[in-house]
Short mmCIF file of N, CA and C in Angstrom, two decimals:
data_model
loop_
_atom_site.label_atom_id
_atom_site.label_comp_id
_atom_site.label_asym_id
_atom_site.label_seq_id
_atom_site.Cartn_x
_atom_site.Cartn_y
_atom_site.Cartn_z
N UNK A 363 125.02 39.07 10.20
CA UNK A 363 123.97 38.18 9.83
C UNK A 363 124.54 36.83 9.44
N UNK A 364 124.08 36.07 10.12
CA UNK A 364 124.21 34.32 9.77
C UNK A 364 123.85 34.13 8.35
N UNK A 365 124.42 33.45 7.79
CA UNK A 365 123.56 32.87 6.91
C UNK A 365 123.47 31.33 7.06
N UNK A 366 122.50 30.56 6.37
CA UNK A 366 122.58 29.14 6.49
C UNK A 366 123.78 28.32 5.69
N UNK A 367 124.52 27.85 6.29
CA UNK A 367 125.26 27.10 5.54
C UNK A 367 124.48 25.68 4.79
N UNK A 368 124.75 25.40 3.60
CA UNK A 368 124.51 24.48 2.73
C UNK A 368 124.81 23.13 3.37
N UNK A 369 123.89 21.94 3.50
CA UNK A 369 123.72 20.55 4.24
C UNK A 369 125.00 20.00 3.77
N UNK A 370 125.61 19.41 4.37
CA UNK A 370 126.36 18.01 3.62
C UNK A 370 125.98 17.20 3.23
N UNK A 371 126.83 17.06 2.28
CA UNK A 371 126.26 16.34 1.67
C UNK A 371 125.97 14.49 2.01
N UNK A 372 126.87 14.30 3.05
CA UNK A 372 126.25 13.03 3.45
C UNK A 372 125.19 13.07 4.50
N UNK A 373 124.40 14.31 4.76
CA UNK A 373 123.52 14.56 5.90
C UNK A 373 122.51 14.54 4.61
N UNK A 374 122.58 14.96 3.69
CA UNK A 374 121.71 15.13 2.15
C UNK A 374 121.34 13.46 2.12
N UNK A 375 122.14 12.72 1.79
CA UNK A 375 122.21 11.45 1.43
C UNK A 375 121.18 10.73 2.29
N UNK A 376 121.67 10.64 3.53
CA UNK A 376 121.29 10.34 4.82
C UNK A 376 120.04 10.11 4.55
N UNK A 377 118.95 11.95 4.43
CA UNK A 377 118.03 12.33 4.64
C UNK A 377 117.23 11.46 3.03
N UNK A 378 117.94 11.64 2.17
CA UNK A 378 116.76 11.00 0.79
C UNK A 378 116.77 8.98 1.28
N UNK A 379 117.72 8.76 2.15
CA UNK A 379 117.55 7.35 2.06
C UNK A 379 116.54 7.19 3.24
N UNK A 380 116.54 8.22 3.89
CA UNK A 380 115.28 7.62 4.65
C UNK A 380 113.93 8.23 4.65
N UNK A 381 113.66 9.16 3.76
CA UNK A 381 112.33 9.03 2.65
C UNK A 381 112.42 8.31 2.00
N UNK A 382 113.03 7.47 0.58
CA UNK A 382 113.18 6.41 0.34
C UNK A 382 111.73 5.15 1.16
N UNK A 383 112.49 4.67 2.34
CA UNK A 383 111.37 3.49 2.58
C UNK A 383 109.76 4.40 2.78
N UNK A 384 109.58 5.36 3.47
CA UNK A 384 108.66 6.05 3.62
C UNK A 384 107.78 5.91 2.10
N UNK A 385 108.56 6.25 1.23
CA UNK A 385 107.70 6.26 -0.23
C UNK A 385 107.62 4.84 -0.44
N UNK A 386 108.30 4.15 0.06
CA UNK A 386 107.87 2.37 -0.27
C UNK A 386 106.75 2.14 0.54
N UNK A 387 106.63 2.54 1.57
CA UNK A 387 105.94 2.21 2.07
C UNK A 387 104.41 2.78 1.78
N UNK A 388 104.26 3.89 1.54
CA UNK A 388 103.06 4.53 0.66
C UNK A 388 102.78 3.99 -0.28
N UNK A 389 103.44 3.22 -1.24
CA UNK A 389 103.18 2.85 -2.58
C UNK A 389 103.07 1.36 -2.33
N UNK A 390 103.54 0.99 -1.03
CA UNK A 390 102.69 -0.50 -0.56
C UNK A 390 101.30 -0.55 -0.21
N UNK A 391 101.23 0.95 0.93
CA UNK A 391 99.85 1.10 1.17
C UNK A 391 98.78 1.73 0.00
N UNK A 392 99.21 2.52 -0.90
CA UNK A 392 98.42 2.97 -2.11
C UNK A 392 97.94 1.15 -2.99
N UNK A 393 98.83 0.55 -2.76
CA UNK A 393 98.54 -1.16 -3.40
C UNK A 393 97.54 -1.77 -2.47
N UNK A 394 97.91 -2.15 -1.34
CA UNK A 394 96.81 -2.89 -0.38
C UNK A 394 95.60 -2.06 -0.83
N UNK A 395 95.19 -0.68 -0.64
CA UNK A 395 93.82 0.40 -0.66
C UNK A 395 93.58 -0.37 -1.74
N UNK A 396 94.18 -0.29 -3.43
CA UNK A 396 93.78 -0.64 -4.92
C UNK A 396 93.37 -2.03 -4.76
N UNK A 397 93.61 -2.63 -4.03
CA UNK A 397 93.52 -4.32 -4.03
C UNK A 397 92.58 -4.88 -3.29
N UNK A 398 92.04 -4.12 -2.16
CA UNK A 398 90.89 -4.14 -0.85
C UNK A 398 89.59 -3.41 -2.30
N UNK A 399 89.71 -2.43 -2.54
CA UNK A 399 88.81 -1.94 -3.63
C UNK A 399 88.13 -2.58 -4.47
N UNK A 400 89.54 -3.21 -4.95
CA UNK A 400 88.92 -4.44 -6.40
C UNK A 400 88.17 -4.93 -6.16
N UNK A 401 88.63 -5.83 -4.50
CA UNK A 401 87.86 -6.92 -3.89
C UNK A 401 86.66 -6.62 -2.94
N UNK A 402 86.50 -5.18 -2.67
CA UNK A 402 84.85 -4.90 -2.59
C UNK A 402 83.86 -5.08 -3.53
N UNK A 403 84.60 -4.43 -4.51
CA UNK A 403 83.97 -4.05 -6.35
C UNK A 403 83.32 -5.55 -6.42
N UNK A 404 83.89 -6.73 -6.35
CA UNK A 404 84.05 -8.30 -6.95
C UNK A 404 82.31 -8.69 -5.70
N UNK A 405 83.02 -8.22 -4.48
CA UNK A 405 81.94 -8.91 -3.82
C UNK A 405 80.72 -8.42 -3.91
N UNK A 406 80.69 -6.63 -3.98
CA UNK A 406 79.23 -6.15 -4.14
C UNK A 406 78.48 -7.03 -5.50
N UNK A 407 79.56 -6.75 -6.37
CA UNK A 407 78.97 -6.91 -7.76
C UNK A 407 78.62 -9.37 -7.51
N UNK A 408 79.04 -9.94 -6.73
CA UNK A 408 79.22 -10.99 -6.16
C UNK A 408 77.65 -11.41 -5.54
N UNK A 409 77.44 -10.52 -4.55
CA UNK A 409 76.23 -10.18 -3.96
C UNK A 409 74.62 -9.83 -4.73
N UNK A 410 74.89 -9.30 -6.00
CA UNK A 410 73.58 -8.53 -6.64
C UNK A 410 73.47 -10.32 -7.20
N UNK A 411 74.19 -10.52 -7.93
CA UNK A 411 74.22 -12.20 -8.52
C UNK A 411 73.36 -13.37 -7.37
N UNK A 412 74.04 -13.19 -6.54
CA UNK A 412 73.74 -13.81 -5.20
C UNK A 412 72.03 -13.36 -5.03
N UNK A 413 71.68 -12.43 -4.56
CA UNK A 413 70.45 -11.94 -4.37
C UNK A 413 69.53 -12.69 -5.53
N UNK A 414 69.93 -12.16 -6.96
CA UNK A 414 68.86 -12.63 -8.45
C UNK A 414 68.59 -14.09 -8.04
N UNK A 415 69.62 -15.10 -7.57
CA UNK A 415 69.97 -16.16 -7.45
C UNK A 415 68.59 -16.91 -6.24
N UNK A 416 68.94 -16.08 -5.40
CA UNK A 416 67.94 -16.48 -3.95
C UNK A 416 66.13 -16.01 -4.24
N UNK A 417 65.88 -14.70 -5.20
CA UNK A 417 64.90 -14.20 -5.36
C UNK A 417 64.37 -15.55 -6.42
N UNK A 418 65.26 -16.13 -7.53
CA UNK A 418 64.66 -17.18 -8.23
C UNK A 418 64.52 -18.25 -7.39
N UNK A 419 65.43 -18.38 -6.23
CA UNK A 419 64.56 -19.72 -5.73
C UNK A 419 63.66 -19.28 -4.92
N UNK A 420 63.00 -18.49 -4.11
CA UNK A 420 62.19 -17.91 -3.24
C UNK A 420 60.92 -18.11 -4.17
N UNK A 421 60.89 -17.50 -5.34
CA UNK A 421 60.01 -17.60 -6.10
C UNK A 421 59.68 -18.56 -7.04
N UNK A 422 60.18 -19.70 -6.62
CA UNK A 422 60.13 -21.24 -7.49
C UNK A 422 59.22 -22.11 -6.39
N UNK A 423 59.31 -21.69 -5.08
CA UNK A 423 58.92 -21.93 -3.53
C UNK A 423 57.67 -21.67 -3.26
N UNK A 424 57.01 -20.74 -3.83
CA UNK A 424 55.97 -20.10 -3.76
C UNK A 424 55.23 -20.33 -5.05
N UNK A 425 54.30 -19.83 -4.54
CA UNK A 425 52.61 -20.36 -5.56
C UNK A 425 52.03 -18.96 -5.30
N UNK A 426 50.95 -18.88 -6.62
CA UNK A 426 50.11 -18.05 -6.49
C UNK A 426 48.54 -18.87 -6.09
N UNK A 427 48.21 -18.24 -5.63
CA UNK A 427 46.62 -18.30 -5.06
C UNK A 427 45.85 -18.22 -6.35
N UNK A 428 45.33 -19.57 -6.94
CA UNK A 428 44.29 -19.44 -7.74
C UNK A 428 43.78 -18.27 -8.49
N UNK A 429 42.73 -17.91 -7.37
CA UNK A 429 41.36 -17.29 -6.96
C UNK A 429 42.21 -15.89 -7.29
N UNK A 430 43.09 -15.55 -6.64
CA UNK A 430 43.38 -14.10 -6.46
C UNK A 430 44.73 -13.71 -7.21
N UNK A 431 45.15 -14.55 -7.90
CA UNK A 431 46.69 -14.99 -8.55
C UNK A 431 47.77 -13.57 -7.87
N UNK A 432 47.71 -14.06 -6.19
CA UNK A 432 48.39 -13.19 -5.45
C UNK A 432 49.28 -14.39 -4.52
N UNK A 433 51.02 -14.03 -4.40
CA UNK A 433 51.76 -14.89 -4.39
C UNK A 433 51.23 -15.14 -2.88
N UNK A 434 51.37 -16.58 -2.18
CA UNK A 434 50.99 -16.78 -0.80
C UNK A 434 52.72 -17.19 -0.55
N UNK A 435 52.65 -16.67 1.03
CA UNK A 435 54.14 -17.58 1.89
C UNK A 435 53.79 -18.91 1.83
N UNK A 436 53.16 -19.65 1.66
CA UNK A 436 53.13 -21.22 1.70
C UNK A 436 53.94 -21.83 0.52
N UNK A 437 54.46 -22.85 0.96
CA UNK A 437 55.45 -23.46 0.18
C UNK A 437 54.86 -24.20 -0.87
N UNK A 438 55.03 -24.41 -2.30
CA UNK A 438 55.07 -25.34 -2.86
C UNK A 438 54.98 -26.65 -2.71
N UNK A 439 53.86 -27.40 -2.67
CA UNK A 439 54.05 -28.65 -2.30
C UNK A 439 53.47 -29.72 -3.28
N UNK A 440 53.67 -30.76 -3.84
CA UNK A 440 53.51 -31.00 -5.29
C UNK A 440 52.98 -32.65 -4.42
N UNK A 441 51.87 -32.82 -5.12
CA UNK A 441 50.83 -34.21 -4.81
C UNK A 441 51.60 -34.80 -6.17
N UNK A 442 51.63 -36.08 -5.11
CA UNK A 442 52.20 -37.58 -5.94
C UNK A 442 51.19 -38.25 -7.08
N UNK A 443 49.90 -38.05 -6.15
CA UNK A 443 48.75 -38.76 -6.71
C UNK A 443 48.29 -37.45 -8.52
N UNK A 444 48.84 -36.31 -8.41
CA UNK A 444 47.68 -35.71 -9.37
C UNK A 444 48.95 -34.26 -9.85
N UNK A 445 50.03 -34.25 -8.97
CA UNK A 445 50.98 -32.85 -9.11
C UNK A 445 50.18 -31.78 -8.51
N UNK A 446 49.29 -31.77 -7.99
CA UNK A 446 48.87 -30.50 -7.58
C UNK A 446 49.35 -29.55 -6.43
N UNK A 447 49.23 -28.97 -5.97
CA UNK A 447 49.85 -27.81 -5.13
C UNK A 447 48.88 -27.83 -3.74
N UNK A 448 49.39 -29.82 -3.03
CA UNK A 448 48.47 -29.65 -1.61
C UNK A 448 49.23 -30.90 -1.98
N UNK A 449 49.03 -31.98 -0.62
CA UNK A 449 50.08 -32.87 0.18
C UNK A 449 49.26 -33.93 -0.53
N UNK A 450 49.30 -35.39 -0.40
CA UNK A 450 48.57 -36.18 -1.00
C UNK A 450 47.52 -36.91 0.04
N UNK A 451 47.83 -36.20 1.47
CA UNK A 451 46.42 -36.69 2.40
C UNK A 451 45.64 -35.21 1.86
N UNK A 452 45.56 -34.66 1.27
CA UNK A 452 44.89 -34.07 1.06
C UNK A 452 44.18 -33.96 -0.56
N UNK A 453 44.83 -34.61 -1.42
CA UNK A 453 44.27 -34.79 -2.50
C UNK A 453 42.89 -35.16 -3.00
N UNK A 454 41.67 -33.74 -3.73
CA UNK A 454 40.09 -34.66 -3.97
C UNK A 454 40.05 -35.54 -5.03
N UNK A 455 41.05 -36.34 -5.53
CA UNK A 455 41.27 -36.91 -6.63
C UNK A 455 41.16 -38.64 -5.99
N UNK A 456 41.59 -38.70 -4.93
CA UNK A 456 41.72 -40.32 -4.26
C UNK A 456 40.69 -40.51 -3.29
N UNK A 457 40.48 -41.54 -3.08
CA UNK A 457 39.05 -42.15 -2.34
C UNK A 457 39.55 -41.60 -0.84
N UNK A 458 38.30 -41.04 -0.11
CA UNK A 458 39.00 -40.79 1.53
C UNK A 458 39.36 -41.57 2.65
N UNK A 459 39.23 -42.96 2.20
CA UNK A 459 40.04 -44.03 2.68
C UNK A 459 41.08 -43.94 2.73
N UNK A 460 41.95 -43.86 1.05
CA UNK A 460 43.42 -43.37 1.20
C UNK A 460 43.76 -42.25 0.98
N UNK A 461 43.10 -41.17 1.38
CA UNK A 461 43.45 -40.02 1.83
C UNK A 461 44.04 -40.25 3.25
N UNK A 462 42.74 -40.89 4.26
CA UNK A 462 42.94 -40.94 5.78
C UNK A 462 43.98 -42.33 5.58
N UNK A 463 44.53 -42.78 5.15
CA UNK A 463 45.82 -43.54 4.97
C UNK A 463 47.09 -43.35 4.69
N UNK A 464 47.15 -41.98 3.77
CA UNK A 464 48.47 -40.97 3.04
C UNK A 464 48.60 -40.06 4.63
N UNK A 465 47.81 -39.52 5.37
CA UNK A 465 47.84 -38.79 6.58
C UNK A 465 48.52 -39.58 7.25
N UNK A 466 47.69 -41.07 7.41
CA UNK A 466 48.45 -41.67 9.07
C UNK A 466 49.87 -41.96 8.64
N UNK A 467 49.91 -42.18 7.33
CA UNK A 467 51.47 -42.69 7.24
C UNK A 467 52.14 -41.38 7.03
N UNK A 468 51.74 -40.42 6.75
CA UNK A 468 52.67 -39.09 7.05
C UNK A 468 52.63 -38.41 8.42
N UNK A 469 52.11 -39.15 9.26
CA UNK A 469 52.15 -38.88 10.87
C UNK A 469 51.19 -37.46 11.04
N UNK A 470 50.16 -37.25 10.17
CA UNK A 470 48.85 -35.64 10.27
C UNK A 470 48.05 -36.37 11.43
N UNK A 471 47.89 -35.40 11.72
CA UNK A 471 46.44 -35.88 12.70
C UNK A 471 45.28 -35.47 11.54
N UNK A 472 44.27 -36.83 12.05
CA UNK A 472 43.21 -36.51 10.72
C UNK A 472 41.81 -35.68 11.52
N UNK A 473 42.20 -35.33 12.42
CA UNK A 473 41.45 -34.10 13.13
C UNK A 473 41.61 -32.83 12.82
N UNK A 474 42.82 -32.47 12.57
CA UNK A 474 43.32 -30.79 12.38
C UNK A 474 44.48 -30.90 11.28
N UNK A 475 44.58 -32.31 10.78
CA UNK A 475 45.93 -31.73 9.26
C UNK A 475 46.94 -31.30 9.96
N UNK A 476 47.58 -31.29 11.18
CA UNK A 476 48.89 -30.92 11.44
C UNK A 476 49.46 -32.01 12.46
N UNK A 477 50.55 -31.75 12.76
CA UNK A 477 51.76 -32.57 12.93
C UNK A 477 51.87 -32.19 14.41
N UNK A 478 51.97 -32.83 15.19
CA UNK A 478 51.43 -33.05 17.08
C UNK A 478 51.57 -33.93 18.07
N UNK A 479 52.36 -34.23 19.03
CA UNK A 479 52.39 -34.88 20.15
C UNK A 479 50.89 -35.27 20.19
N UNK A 480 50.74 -36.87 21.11
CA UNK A 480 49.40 -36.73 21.77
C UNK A 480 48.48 -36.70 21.05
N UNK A 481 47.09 -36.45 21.53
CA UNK A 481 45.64 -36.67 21.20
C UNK A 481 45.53 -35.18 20.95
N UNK A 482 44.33 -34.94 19.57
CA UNK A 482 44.35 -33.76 19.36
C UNK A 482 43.31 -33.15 20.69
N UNK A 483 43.41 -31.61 20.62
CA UNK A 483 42.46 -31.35 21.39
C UNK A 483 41.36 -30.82 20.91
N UNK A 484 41.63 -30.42 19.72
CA UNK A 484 39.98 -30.07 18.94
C UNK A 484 39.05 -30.76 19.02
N UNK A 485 38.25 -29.75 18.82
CA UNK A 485 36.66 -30.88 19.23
C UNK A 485 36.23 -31.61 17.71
N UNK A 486 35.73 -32.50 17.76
CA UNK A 486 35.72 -33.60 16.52
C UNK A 486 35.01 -32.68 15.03
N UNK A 487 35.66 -32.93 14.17
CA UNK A 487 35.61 -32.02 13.03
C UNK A 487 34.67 -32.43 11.97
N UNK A 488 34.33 -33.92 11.94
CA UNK A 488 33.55 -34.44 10.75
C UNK A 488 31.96 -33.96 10.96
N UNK A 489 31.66 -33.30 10.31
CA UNK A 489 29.94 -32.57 10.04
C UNK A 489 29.17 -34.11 9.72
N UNK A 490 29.63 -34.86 9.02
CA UNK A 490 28.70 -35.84 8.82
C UNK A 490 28.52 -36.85 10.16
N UNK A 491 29.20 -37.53 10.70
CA UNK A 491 29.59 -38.05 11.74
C UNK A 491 29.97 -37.48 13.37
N UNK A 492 30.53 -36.17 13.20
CA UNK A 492 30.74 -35.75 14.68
C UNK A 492 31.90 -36.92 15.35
N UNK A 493 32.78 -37.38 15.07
CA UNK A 493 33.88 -38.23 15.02
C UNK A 493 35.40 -37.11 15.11
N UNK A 494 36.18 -37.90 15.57
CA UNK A 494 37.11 -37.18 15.65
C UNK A 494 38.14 -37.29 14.41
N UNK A 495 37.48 -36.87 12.84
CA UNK A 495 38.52 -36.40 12.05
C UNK A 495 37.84 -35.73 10.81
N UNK A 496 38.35 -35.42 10.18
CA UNK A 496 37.73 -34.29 9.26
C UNK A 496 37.22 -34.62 8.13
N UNK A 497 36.18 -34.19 7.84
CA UNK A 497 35.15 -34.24 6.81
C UNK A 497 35.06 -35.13 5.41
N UNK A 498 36.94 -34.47 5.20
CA UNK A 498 37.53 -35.22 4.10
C UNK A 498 37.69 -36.82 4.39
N UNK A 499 38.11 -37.21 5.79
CA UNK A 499 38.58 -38.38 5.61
C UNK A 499 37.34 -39.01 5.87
N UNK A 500 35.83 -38.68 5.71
CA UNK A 500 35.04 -39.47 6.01
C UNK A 500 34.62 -40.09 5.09
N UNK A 501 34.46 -41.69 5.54
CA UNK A 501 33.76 -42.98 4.60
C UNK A 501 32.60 -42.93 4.62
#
């Protein structure tokens, strides 16, 4: 029966110096993993901040509806003439002269209140007149 003879000892040597980098190298990669971690940890926790951040301006943007004090997607829009929450061609606080004056110089069509190439195509909007602009801007 054979038995195993005992390594030499410079085959011993050999063998621990080259586990050696192997364990450096684990304990480099156990560092990068700890350090990629942190820096998830930083960004999730980065992100919830971020979100509170965007939800307060989203909701600084928005108005509630009077009538129904239910938030609308329409933006915030703050009148020069009075602060109110509508454009200042639209303000019932100023004569509709310069209402239909705050429009033309904000480029509205005073037919339909919006912003348009060209001649509107709606059919003329003023109930009092039958003219081509809206109710409000009538003298």
């Amino acid at each position: 029966m054979e038995t195993e003879s005992p390594m030499p000892i410079d085959e011993e040597i050999a063998l621990e110096a080259a586990a050696d980098p192997t364990m450096e190298k684990l304990r480099e990669i156990e560092f990068s993993i700890a350090s990629l971690e942190k820096g998830i940890r930083k960004v999730i926790q980065n992100q919830g901040v971020i979100s509170k951040e965007i939800k307060t301006i989203e909701e600084s943007l928005t108005w509630k509806d009077e009538r129904t004090n239910v938030p609308t997607k329409r933006r915030r829009q703050s009148c020069k003439e009075c602060a109110g929450h509508h454009q200042e061609y639209e303000c019932p606080r100023i004569s509709a002269g310069q209402r239909f004056m705050n429009a033309i110089s904000a480029e509205i069509c005073v037919n339909c209140n919006t912003r348009h190439p060209g001649d509107c195509k709606k059919r003329p909007a003023c109930s009092k007149c039958d003219k081509k602009h809206l109710t409000m801007y009538h003298q």
